[in-house]
JSON list of N, CA and C and ligand atoms in Angstrom, two decimals:
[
{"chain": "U", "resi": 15, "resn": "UNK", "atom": "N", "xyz": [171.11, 12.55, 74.38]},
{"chain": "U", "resi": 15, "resn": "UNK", "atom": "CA", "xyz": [170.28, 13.50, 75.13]},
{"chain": "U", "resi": 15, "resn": "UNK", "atom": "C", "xyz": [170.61, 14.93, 74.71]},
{"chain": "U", "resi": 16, "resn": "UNK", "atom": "N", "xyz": [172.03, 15.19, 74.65]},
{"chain": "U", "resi": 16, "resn": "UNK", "atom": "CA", "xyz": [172.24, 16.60, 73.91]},
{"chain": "U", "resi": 16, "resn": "UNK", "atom": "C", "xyz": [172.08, 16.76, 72.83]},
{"chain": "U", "resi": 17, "resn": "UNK", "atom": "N", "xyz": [171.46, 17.84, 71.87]},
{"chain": "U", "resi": 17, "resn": "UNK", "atom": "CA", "xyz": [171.04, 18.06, 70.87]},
{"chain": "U", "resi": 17, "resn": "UNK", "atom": "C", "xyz": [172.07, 19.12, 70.66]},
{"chain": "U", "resi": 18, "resn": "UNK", "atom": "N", "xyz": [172.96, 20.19, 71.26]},
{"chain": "U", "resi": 18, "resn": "UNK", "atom": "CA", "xyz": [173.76, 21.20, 70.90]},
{"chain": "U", "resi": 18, "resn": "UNK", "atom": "C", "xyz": [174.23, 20.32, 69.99]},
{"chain": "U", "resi": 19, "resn": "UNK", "atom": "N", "xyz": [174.82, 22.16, 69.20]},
{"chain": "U", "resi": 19, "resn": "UNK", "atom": "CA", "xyz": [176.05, 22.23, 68.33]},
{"chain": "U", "resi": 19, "resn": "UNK", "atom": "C", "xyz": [176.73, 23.37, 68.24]},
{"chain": "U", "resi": 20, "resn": "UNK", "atom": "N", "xyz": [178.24, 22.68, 68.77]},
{"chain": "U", "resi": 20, "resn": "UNK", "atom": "CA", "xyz": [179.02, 21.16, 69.07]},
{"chain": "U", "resi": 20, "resn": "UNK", "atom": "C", "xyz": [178.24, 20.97, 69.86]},
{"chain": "U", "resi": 21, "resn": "UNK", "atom": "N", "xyz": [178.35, 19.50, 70.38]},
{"chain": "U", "resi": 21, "resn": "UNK", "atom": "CA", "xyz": [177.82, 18.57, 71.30]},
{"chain": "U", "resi": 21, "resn": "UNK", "atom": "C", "xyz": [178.67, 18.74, 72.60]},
{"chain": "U", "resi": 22, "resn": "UNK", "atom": "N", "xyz": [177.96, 19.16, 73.50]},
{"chain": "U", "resi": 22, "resn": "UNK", "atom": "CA", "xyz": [178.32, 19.25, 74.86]},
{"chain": "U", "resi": 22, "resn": "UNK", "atom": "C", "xyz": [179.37, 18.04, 75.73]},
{"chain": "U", "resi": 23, "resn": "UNK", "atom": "N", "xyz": [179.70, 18.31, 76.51]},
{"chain": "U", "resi": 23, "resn": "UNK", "atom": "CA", "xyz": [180.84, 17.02, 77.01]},
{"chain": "U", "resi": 23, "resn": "UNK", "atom": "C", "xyz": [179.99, 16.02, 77.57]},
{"chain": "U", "resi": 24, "resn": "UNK", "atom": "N", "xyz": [180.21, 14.29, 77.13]},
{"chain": "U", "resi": 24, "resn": "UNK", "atom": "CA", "xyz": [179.26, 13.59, 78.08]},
{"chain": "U", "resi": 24, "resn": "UNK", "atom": "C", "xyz": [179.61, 13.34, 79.08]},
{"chain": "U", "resi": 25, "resn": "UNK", "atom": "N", "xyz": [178.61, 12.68, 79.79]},
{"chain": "U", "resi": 25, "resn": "UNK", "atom": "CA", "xyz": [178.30, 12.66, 81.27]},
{"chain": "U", "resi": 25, "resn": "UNK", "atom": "C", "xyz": [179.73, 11.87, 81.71]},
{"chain": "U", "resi": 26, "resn": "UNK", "atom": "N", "xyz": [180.46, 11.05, 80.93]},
{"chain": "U", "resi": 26, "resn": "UNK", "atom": "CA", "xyz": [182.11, 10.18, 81.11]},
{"chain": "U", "resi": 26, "resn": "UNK", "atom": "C", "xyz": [183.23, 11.26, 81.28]},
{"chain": "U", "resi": 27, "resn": "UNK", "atom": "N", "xyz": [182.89, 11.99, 80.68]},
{"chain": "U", "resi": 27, "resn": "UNK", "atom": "CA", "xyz": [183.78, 13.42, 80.19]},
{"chain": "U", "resi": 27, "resn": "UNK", "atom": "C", "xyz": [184.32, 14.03, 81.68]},
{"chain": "U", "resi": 28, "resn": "UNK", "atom": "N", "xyz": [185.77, 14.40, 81.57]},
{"chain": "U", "resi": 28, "resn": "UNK", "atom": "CA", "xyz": [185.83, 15.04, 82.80]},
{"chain": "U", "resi": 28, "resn": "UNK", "atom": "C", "xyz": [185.64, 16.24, 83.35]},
{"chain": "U", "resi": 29, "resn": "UNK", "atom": "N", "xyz": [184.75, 17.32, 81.84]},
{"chain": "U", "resi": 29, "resn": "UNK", "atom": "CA", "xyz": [184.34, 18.56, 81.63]},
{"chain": "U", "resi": 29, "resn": "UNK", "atom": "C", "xyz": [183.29, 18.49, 81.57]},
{"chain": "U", "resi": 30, "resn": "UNK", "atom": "N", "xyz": [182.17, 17.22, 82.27]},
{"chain": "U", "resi": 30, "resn": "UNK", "atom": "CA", "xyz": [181.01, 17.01, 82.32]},
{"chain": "U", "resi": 30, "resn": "UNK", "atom": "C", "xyz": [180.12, 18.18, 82.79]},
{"chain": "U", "resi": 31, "resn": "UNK", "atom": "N", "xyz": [180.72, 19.03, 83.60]},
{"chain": "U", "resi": 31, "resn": "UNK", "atom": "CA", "xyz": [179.75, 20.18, 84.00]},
{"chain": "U", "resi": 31, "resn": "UNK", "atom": "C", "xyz": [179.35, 21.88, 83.58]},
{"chain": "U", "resi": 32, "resn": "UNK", "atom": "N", "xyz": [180.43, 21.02, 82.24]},
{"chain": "U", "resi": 32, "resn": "UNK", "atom": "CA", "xyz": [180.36, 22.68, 81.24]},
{"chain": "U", "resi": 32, "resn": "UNK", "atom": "C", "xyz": [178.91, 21.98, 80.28]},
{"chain": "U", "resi": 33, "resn": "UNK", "atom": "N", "xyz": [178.20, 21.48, 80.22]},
{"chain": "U", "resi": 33, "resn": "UNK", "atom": "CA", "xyz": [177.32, 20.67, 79.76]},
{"chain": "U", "resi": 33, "resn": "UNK", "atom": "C", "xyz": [176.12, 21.81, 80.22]},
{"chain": "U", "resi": 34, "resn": "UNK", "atom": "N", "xyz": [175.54, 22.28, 78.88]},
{"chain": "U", "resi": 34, "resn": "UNK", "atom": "CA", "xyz": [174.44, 23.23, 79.33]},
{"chain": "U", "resi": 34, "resn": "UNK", "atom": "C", "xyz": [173.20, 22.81, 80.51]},
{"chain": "U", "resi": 35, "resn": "UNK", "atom": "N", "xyz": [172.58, 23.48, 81.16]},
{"chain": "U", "resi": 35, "resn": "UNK", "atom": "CA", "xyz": [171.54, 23.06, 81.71]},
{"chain": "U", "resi": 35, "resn": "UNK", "atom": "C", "xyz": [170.09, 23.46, 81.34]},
{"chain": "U", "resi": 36, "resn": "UNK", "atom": "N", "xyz": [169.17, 22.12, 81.65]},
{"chain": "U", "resi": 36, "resn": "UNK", "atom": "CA", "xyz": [168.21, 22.05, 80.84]},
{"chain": "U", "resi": 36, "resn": "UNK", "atom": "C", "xyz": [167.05, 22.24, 82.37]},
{"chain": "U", "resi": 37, "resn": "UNK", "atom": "N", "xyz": [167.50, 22.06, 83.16]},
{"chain": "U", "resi": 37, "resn": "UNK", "atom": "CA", "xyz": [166.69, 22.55, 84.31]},
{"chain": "U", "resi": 37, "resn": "UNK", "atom": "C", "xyz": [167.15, 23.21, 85.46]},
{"chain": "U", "resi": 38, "resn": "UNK", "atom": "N", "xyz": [166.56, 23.23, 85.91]},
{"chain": "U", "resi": 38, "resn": "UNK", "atom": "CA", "xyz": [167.61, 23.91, 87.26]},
{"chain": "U", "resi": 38, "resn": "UNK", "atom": "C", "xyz": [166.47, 24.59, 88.42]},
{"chain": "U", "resi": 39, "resn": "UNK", "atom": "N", "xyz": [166.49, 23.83, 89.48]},
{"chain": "U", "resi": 39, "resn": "UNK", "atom": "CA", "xyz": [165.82, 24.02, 90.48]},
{"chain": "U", "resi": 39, "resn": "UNK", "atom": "C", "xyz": [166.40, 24.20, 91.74]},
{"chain": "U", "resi": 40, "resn": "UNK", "atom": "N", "xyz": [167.13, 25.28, 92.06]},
{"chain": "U", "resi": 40, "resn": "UNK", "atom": "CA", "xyz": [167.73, 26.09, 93.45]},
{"chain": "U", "resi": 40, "resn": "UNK", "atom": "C", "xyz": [167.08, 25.52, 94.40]},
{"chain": "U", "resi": 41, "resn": "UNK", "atom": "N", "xyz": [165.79, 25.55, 94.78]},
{"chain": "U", "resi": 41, "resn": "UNK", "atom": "CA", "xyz": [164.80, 25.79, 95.54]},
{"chain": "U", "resi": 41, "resn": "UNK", "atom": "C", "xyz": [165.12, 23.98, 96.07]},
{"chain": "U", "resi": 42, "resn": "UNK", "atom": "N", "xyz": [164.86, 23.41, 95.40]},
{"chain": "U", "resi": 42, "resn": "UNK", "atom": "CA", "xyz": [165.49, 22.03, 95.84]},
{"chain": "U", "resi": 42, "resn": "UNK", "atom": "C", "xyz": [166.79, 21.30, 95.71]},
{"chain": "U", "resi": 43, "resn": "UNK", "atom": "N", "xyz": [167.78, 22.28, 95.12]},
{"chain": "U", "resi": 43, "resn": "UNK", "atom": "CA", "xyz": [169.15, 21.92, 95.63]},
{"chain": "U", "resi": 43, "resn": "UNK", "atom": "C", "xyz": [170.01, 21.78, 94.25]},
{"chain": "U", "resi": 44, "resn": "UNK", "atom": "N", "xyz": [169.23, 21.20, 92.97]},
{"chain": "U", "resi": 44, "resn": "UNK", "atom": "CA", "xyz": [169.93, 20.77, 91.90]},
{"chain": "U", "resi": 44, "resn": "UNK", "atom": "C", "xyz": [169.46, 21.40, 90.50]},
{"chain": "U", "resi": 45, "resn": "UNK", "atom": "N", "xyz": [170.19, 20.77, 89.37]},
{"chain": "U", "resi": 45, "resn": "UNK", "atom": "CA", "xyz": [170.28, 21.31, 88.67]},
{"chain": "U", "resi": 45, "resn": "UNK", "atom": "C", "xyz": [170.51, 20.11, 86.90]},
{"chain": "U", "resi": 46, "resn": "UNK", "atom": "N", "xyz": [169.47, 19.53, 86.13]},
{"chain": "U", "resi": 46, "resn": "UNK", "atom": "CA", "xyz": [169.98, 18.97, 85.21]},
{"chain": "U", "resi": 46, "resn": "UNK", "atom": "C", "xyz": [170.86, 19.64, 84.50]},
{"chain": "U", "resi": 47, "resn": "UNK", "atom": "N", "xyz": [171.91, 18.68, 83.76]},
{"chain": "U", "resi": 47, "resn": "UNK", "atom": "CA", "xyz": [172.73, 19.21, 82.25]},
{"chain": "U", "resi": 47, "resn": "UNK", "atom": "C", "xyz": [172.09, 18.07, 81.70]},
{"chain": "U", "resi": 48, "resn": "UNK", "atom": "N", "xyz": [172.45, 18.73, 80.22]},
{"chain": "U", "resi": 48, "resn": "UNK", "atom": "CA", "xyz": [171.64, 18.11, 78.55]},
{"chain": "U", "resi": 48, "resn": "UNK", "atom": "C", "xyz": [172.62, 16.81, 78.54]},
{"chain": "U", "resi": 49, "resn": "UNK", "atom": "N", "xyz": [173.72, 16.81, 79.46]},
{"chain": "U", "resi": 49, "resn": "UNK", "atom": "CA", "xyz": [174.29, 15.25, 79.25]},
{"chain": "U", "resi": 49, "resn": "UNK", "atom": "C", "xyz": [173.85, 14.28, 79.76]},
{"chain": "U", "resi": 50, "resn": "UNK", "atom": "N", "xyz": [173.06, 14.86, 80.86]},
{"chain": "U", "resi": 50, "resn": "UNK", "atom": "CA", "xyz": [172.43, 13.50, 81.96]},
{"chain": "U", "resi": 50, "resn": "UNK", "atom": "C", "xyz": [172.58, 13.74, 83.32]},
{"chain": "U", "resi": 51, "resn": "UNK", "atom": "N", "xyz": [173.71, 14.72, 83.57]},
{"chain": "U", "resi": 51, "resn": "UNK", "atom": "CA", "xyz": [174.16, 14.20, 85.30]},
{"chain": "U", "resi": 51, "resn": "UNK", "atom": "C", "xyz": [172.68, 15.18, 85.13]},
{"chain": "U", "resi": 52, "resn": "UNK", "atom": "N", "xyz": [172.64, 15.17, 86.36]},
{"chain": "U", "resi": 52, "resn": "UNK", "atom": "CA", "xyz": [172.45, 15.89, 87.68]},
{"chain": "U", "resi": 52, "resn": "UNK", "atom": "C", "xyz": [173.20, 16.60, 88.62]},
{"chain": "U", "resi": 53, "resn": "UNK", "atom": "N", "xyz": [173.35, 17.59, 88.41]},
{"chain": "U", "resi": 53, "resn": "UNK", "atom": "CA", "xyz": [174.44, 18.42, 89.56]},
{"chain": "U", "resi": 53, "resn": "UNK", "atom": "C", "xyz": [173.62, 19.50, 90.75]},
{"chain": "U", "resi": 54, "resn": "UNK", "atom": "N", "xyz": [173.96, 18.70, 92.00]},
{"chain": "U", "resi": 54, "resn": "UNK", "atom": "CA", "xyz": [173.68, 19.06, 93.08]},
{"chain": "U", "resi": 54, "resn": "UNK", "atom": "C", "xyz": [174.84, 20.34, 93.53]},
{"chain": "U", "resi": 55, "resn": "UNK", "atom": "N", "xyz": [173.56, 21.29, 94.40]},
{"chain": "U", "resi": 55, "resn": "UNK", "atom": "CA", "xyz": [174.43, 22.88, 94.67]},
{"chain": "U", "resi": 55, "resn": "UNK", "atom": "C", "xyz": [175.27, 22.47, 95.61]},
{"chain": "U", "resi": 56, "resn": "UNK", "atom": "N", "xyz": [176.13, 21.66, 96.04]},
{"chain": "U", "resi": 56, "resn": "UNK", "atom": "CA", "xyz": [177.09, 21.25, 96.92]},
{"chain": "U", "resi": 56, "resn": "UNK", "atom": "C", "xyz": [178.18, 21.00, 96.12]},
{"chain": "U", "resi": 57, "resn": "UNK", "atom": "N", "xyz": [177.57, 20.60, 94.74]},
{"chain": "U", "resi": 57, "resn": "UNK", "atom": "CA", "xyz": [178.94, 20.41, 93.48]},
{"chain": "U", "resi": 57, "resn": "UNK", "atom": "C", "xyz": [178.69, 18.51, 93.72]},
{"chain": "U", "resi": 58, "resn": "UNK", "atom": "N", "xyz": [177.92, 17.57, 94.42]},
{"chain": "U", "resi": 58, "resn": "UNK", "atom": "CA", "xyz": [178.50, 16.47, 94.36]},
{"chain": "U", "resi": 58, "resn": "UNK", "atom": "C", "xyz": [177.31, 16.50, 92.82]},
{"chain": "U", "resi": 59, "resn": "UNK", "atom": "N", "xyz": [177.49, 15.20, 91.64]},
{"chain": "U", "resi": 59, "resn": "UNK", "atom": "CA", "xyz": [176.82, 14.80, 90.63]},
{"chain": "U", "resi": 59, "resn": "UNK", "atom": "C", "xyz": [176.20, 13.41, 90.88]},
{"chain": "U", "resi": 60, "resn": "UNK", "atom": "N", "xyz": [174.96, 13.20, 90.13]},
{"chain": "U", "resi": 60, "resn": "UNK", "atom": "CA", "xyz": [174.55, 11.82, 89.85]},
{"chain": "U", "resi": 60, "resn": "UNK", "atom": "C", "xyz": [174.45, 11.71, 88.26]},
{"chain": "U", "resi": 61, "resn": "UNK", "atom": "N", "xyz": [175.49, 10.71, 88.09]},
{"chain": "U", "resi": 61, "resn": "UNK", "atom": "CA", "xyz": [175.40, 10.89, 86.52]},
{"chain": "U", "resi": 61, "resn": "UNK", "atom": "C", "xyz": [174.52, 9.81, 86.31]},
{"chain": "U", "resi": 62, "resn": "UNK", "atom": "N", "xyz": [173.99, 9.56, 84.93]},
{"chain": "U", "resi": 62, "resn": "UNK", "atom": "CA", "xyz": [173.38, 9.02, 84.31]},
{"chain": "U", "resi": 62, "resn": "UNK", "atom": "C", "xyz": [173.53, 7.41, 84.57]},
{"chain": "U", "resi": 63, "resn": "UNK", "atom": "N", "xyz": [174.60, 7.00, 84.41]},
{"chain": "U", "resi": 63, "resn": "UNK", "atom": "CA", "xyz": [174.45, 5.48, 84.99]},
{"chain": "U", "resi": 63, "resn": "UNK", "atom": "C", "xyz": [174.69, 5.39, 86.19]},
{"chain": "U", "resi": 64, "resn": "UNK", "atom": "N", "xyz": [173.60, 6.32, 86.82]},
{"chain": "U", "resi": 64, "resn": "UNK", "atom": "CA", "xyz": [173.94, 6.06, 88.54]},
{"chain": "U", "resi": 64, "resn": "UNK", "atom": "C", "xyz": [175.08, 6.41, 89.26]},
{"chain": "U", "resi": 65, "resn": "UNK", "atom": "N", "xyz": [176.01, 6.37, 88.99]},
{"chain": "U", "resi": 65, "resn": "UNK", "atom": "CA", "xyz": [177.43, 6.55, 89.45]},
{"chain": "U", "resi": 65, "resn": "UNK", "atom": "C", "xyz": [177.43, 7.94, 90.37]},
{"chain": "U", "resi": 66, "resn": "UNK", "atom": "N", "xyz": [178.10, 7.98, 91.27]},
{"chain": "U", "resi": 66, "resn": "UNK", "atom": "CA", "xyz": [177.46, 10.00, 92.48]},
{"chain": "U", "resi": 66, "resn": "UNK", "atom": "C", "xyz": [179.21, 9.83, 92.49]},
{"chain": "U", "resi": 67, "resn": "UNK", "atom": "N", "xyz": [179.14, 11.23, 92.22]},
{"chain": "U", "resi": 67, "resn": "UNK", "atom": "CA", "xyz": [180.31, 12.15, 92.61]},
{"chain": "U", "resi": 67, "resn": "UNK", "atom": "C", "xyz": [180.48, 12.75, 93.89]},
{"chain": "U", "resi": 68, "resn": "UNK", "atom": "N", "xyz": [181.34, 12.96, 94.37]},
{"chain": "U", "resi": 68, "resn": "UNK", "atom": "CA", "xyz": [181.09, 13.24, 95.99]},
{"chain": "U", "resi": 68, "resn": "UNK", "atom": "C", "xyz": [181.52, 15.05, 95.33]},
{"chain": "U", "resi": 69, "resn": "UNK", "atom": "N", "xyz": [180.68, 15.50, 96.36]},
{"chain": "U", "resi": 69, "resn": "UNK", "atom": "CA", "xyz": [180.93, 17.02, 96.42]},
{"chain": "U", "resi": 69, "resn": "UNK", "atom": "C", "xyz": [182.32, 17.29, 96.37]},
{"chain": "U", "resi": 70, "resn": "UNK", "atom": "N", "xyz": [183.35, 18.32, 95.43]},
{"chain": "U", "resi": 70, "resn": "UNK", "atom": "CA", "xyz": [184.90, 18.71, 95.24]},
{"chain": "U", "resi": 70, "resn": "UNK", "atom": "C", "xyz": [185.09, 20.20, 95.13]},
{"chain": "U", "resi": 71, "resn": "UNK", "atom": "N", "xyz": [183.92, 20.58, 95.24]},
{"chain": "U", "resi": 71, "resn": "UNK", "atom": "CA", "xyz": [184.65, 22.10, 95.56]},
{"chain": "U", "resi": 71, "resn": "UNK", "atom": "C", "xyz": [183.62, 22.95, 96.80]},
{"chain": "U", "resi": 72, "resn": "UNK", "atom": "N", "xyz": [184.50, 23.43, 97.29]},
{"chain": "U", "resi": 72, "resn": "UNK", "atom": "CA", "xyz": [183.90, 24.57, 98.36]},
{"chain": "U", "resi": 72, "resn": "UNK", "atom": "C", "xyz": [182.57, 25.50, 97.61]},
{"chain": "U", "resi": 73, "resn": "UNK", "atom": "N", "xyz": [181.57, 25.75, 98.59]},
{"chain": "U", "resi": 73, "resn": "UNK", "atom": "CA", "xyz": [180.35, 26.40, 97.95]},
{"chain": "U", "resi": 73, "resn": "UNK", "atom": "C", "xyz": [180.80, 28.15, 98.07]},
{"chain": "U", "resi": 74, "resn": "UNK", "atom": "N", "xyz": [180.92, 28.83, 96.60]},
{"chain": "U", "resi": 74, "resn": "UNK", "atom": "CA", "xyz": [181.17, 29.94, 96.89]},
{"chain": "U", "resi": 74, "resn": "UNK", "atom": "C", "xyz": [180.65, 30.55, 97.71]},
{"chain": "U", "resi": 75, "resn": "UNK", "atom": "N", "xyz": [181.28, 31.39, 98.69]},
{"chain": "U", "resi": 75, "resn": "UNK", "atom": "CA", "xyz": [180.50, 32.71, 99.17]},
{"chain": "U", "resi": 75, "resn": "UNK", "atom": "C", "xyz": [179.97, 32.57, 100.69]},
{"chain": "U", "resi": 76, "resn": "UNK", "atom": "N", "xyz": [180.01, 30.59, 101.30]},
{"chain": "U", "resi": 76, "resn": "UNK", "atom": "CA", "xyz": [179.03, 30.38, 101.89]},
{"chain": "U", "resi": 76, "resn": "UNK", "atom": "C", "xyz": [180.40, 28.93, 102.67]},
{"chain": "U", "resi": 77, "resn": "UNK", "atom": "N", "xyz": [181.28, 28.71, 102.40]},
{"chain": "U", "resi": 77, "resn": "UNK", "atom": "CA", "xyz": [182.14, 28.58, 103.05]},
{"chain": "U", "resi": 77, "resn": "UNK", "atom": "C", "xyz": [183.19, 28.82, 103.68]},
{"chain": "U", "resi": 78, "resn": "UNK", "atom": "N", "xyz": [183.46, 30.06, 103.72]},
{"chain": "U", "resi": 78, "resn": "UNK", "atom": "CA", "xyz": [184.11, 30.45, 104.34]},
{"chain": "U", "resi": 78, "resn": "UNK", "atom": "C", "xyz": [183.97, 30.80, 105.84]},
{"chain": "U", "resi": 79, "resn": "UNK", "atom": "N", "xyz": [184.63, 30.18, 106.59]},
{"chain": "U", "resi": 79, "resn": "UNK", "atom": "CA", "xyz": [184.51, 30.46, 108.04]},
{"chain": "U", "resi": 79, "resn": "UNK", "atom": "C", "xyz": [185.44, 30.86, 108.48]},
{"chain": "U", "resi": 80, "resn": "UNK", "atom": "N", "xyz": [185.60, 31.86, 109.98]},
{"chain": "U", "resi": 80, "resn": "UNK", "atom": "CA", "xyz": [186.86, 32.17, 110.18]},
{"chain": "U", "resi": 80, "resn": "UNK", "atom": "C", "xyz": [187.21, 31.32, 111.17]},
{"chain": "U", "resi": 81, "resn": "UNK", "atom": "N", "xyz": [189.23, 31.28, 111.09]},
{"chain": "U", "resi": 81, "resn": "UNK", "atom": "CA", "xyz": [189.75, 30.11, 111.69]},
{"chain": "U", "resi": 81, "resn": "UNK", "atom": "C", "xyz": [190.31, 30.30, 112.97]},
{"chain": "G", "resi": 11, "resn": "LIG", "atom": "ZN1", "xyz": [174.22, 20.11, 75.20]}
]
């Protein structure tokens, strides 16, 4: 699916999300990379063979609450 050069990290890769993006739609939450996932603005992924990542990082800017 990636055509870069070098070739972007695949979707197995654990640097899967330095993987350029080939779409990206805010407005509904996500965002393709040229490897396959799908990365949702919560940070969780749906990669390519189905497999979902659960959301792992805090959403900048927009989690912080006071304690
Ligand atoms: Zn690529």
């Amino acid at each position: 699916m990636c055509q870069h050069q070098p070739p972007c990290p695949s979707a197995d890769s654990a640097d899967r999300e330095s993987a350029r993006l080939v779409a990206h739609h805010p407005e509904q939450g996500w965002s393709l990379l040229c490897n396959g996932v799908l990365l949702f603005e919560d940070t969780g992924e749906l990669l390519p063979d189905g497999k979902i990542i659960a959301p792992h990082r805090p959403l900048a800017g927009t989690a912080v609450t006071a304690a």
